[in-house]
PDB file of C-alpha atoms in Angstrom:
ATOM      1  CA  MET A  21      -3.291  14.408 -42.383  1.00 69.00           C
ATOM      2  CA  GLY A  22      -1.888  12.128 -45.061  1.00 79.00           C
ATOM      3  CA  TYR A  23      -2.357   8.396 -45.356  1.00 78.00           C
ATOM      4  CA  PHE A  24       1.156   7.618 -44.088  1.00 73.00           C
ATOM      5  CA  ALA A  25       0.757   9.883 -41.023  1.00 70.00           C
ATOM      6  CA  LYS A  26      -2.565   8.210 -40.172  1.00 73.00           C
ATOM      7  CA  GLN A  27      -0.940   4.785 -40.379  1.00 72.00           C
ATOM      8  CA  ILE A  28       1.904   5.876 -38.069  1.00 74.00           C
ATOM      9  CA  LEU A  29      -0.598   7.340 -35.590  1.00 67.00           C
ATOM     10  CA  LEU A  30      -2.652   4.137 -35.622  1.00 70.00           C
ATOM     11  CA  LEU A  31       0.508   2.084 -35.092  1.00 66.00           C
ATOM     12  CA  LEU A  32       1.561   4.250 -32.115  1.00 66.00           C
ATOM     13  CA  ILE A  33      -1.878   3.972 -30.507  1.00 66.00           C
ATOM     14  CA  SER A  34      -1.897   0.200 -31.022  1.00 59.00           C
ATOM     15  CA  LEU A  35       1.579  -0.140 -29.510  1.00 58.00           C
ATOM     16  CA  THR A  36       0.592   1.965 -26.495  1.00 57.00           C
ATOM     17  CA  VAL A  37      -2.477  -0.185 -25.822  1.00 53.00           C
ATOM     18  CA  LEU A  38      -0.486  -3.398 -26.297  1.00 50.00           C
ATOM     19  CA  LEU A  39       2.279  -2.233 -23.953  1.00 49.00           C
ATOM     20  CA  SER A  40      -0.223  -1.210 -21.296  1.00 49.00           C
ATOM     21  CA  MET A  41      -1.864  -4.636 -21.433  1.00 48.00           C
ATOM     22  CA  CYS A  42       1.430  -6.539 -21.293  1.00 48.00           C
ATOM     23  CA  SER A  43       3.297  -4.442 -18.736  1.00 47.00           C
ATOM     24  CA  GLY A  44       0.498  -3.600 -16.338  1.00 52.00           C
ATOM     25  CA  LEU A  45       0.643   0.084 -17.281  1.00 52.00           C
ATOM     26  CA  ARG A  46      -2.509   1.842 -16.147  1.00 49.00           C
ATOM     27  CA  PHE A  47      -3.926   4.982 -17.658  1.00 57.00           C
ATOM     28  CA  LYS A  48      -5.986   5.748 -14.561  1.00 54.00           C
ATOM     29  CA  THR A  49      -5.559   4.722 -10.944  1.00 64.00           C
ATOM     30  CA  HIS A  50      -7.889   4.991  -7.984  1.00 76.00           C
ATOM     31  CA  GLU A  51      -7.050   6.699  -4.710  1.00 84.00           C
ATOM     32  CA  VAL A  52      -6.055   4.314  -1.906  1.00 87.00           C
ATOM     33  CA  LYS A  53      -6.675   5.003   1.780  1.00 89.00           C
ATOM     34  CA  GLU A  54      -4.708   3.039   4.367  1.00 91.00           C
ATOM     35  CA  CYS A  55      -5.827   3.147   8.020  1.00 93.00           C
ATOM     36  CA  ILE A  56      -3.621   1.708  10.764  1.00 95.00           C
ATOM     37  CA  ARG A  57      -5.196   0.985  14.174  1.00 96.00           C
ATOM     38  CA  ASN A  58      -3.252   0.287  17.369  1.00 97.00           C
ATOM     39  CA  ASP A  59      -4.513  -2.985  18.877  1.00 96.00           C
ATOM     40  CA  ILE A  60      -1.262  -3.808  20.707  1.00 95.00           C
ATOM     41  CA  GLY A  61      -2.751  -3.544  24.177  1.00 93.00           C
ATOM     42  CA  PHE A  62      -4.345  -1.153  26.648  1.00 95.00           C
ATOM     43  CA  GLY A  63      -1.991   1.668  27.624  1.00 95.00           C
ATOM     44  CA  ILE A  64       0.620   0.784  24.968  1.00 96.00           C
ATOM     45  CA  ASP A  65       1.395   3.519  22.431  1.00 97.00           C
ATOM     46  CA  LEU A  66       2.436   2.530  18.904  1.00 97.00           C
ATOM     47  CA  THR A  67       4.957   4.569  16.885  1.00 97.00           C
ATOM     48  CA  VAL A  68       4.578   4.249  13.107  1.00 97.00           C
ATOM     49  CA  HIS A  69       6.871   5.507  10.348  1.00 97.00           C
ATOM     50  CA  CYS A  70       5.665   4.861   6.775  1.00 95.00           C
ATOM     51  CA  ARG A  71       7.449   5.642   3.536  1.00 94.00           C
ATOM     52  CA  SER A  72       7.718   4.718  -0.112  1.00 92.00           C
ATOM     53  CA  ASP A  73      10.522   5.239  -2.605  1.00 88.00           C
ATOM     54  CA  ASP A  74       9.051   8.697  -3.284  1.00 87.00           C
ATOM     55  CA  ASP A  75       7.429   9.817  -0.016  1.00 91.00           C
ATOM     56  CA  ASP A  76       8.363   9.813   3.665  1.00 94.00           C
ATOM     57  CA  LEU A  77       5.167  10.231   5.691  1.00 95.00           C
ATOM     58  CA  GLY A  78       6.968  10.956   8.961  1.00 96.00           C
ATOM     59  CA  VAL A  79       6.708   9.480  12.435  1.00 97.00           C
ATOM     60  CA  HIS A  80       3.287   9.180  14.097  1.00 97.00           C
ATOM     61  CA  ASP A  81       2.336   8.069  17.605  1.00 98.00           C
ATOM     62  CA  ILE A  82      -0.946   6.177  17.934  1.00 97.00           C
ATOM     63  CA  LEU A  83      -2.596   5.682  21.297  1.00 97.00           C
ATOM     64  CA  TYR A  84      -4.191   2.296  22.009  1.00 97.00           C
ATOM     65  CA  GLY A  85      -7.403   2.102  19.940  1.00 96.00           C
ATOM     66  CA  GLY A  86      -6.331   5.113  17.874  1.00 97.00           C
ATOM     67  CA  VAL A  87      -5.907   5.303  14.105  1.00 97.00           C
ATOM     68  CA  TYR A  88      -3.393   6.864  11.717  1.00 97.00           C
ATOM     69  CA  SER A  89      -4.375   7.065   8.050  1.00 95.00           C
ATOM     70  CA  PHE A  90      -2.881   8.228   4.777  1.00 94.00           C
ATOM     71  CA  SER A  91      -3.984   8.333   1.149  1.00 91.00           C
ATOM     72  CA  PHE A  92      -2.169   8.109  -2.170  1.00 88.00           C
ATOM     73  CA  LYS A  93      -2.653   7.226  -5.822  1.00 87.00           C
ATOM     74  CA  PRO A  94      -0.721   4.170  -7.040  1.00 85.00           C
ATOM     75  CA  ASN A  95       1.603   4.924  -9.938  1.00 80.00           C
ATOM     76  CA  ILE A  96       0.592   3.902 -13.444  1.00 79.00           C
ATOM     77  CA  PHE A  97       3.413   1.349 -13.694  1.00 78.00           C
ATOM     78  CA  GLY A  98       2.044  -0.930 -10.949  1.00 80.00           C
ATOM     79  CA  ALA A  99       5.117  -0.510  -8.769  1.00 84.00           C
ATOM     80  CA  THR A 100       3.789   1.393  -5.732  1.00 89.00           C
ATOM     81  CA  HIS A 101       5.196   0.119  -2.447  1.00 91.00           C
ATOM     82  CA  PHE A 102       4.701   1.607   1.038  1.00 92.00           C
ATOM     83  CA  TYR A 103       6.496   0.058   3.983  1.00 92.00           C
ATOM     84  CA  CYS A 104       6.192   0.959   7.649  1.00 94.00           C
ATOM     85  CA  SER A 105       8.232   0.467  10.777  1.00 94.00           C
ATOM     86  CA  PHE A 106       6.363  -0.059  14.033  1.00 96.00           C
ATOM     87  CA  SER A 107       7.711   0.264  17.555  1.00 96.00           C
ATOM     88  CA  TRP A 108       6.251  -0.048  21.030  1.00 96.00           C
ATOM     89  CA  GLN A 109       7.857  -0.642  24.393  1.00 94.00           C
ATOM     90  CA  ASN A 110      10.949  -2.745  23.510  1.00 90.00           C
ATOM     91  CA  ALA A 111       9.656  -4.112  20.191  1.00 93.00           C
ATOM     92  CA  GLU A 112      10.554  -3.033  16.635  1.00 93.00           C
ATOM     93  CA  LYS A 113       8.769  -4.529  13.634  1.00 92.00           C
ATOM     94  CA  SER A 114       8.201  -3.668   9.977  1.00 92.00           C
ATOM     95  CA  PHE A 115       5.716  -4.543   7.275  1.00 93.00           C
ATOM     96  CA  ASP A 116       4.957  -3.791   3.613  1.00 92.00           C
ATOM     97  CA  ILE A 117       1.672  -2.000   4.234  1.00 91.00           C
ATOM     98  CA  TYR A 118       0.939  -1.586   0.500  1.00 90.00           C
ATOM     99  CA  LYS A 119       2.388  -3.692  -2.299  1.00 89.00           C
ATOM    100  CA  ASP A 120       0.805  -3.005  -5.653  1.00 87.00           C
ATOM    101  CA  GLU A 121       0.797  -6.618  -6.836  1.00 85.00           C
ATOM    102  CA  ARG A 122      -0.929  -7.736  -3.611  1.00 84.00           C
ATOM    103  CA  ASP A 123      -3.207  -4.800  -2.864  1.00 81.00           C
ATOM    104  CA  TYR A 124      -4.158  -2.847  -6.014  1.00 78.00           C
ATOM    105  CA  SER A 125      -7.269  -4.843  -6.845  1.00 77.00           C
ATOM    106  CA  ARG A 126      -8.499  -5.246  -3.265  1.00 76.00           C
ATOM    107  CA  CYS A 127      -7.602  -2.047  -1.453  1.00 77.00           C
ATOM    108  CA  GLU A 128      -9.162   1.282  -2.085  1.00 81.00           C
ATOM    109  CA  ASP A 129      -9.968   1.594   1.606  1.00 84.00           C
ATOM    110  CA  CYS A 130      -7.957  -0.845   3.725  1.00 86.00           C
ATOM    111  CA  SER A 131      -8.013  -0.964   7.505  1.00 89.00           C
ATOM    112  CA  TRP A 132      -5.020  -2.534   9.238  1.00 92.00           C
ATOM    113  CA  ARG A 133      -5.195  -3.806  12.814  1.00 94.00           C
ATOM    114  CA  VAL A 134      -1.758  -3.957  14.456  1.00 95.00           C
ATOM    115  CA  THR A 135      -1.206  -6.511  17.215  1.00 93.00           C
ATOM    116  CA  GLU A 136       1.920  -7.709  18.978  1.00 91.00           C
ATOM    117  CA  HIS A 137       2.237 -10.839  16.811  1.00 90.00           C
ATOM    118  CA  TYR A 138       0.702  -9.931  13.428  1.00 88.00           C
ATOM    119  CA  LEU A 139      -1.190  -7.408  11.288  1.00 90.00           C
ATOM    120  CA  CYS A 140      -4.681  -8.001   9.964  1.00 87.00           C
ATOM    121  CA  VAL A 141      -6.272  -6.164   7.065  1.00 87.00           C
ATOM    122  CA  SER A 142      -9.864  -5.785   6.004  1.00 82.00           C
ATOM    123  CA  ALA A 143     -10.794  -4.108   2.764  1.00 72.00           C
ATOM    124  CA  THR A 144     -14.014  -2.214   3.390  1.00 64.00           C
ATOM    125  CA  ASP A 145     -14.652  -1.888  -0.343  1.00 56.00           C
ATOM    126  CA  SER A 146     -14.023  -5.552  -1.218  1.00 54.00           C
ATOM    127  CA  LEU A 147     -16.139  -8.682  -1.225  1.00 56.00           C
ATOM    128  CA  ALA A 148     -13.048 -10.654  -0.200  1.00 55.00           C
ATOM    129  CA  SER A 149     -12.749 -12.375   3.155  1.00 57.00           C
ATOM    130  CA  PRO A 150     -13.470  -9.972   6.005  1.00 75.00           C
ATOM    131  CA  GLU A 151      -9.945 -10.084   7.460  1.00 81.00           C
ATOM    132  CA  THR A 152      -6.566 -11.456   6.392  1.00 84.00           C
ATOM    133  CA  CYS A 153      -3.659 -11.638   8.854  1.00 88.00           C
ATOM    134  CA  TYR A 154       0.067 -11.449   8.069  1.00 87.00           C
ATOM    135  CA  ASP A 155       3.237 -12.115  10.017  1.00 88.00           C
ATOM    136  CA  TRP A 156       5.702  -9.273  10.468  1.00 89.00           C
ATOM    137  CA  ASN A 157       8.499  -8.899   7.889  1.00 80.00           C
ATOM    138  CA  SER A 158      11.638 -10.826   8.773  1.00 69.00           C
ATOM    139  CA  LYS A 159      13.743  -7.781   7.792  1.00 60.00           C
ATOM    140  CA  PHE A 160      13.394  -4.551   9.762  1.00 52.00           C
ATOM    141  CA  TYR A 161      13.174  -1.298   7.769  1.00 52.00           C
ATOM    142  CA  LEU A 162      14.679   1.768   9.389  1.00 49.00           C
TER     143      LEU A 162
END
């Protein structure tokens, strides 16, 4: 390989590294596991429908105290987003269950507890606070 070709190769490698640092591009991502537990109330079934821009995970019914889980690998661009709709009795709610900018560094194994008024998450692989609670989204996703 000639001197000029080596210089071009070095420039391309340098640009790739620089772009990955500036844009959040990742060369390797970890697998994420999301677990959703029904804590609505005794005898109340929870229906969950989760999807991203690329995947529709289907509709799942969770008995009280039961769990539904799914796994995925975040994309290398830092743009992974999973949102879920939740319904029980006469209620319909939605929530962004995984947002890359919020969850990538804290969630490899996140457990969500769904209640009537909010969702709480604990990251079993994180030293962060044991549980963080969120209000439902103001917009409902179909």
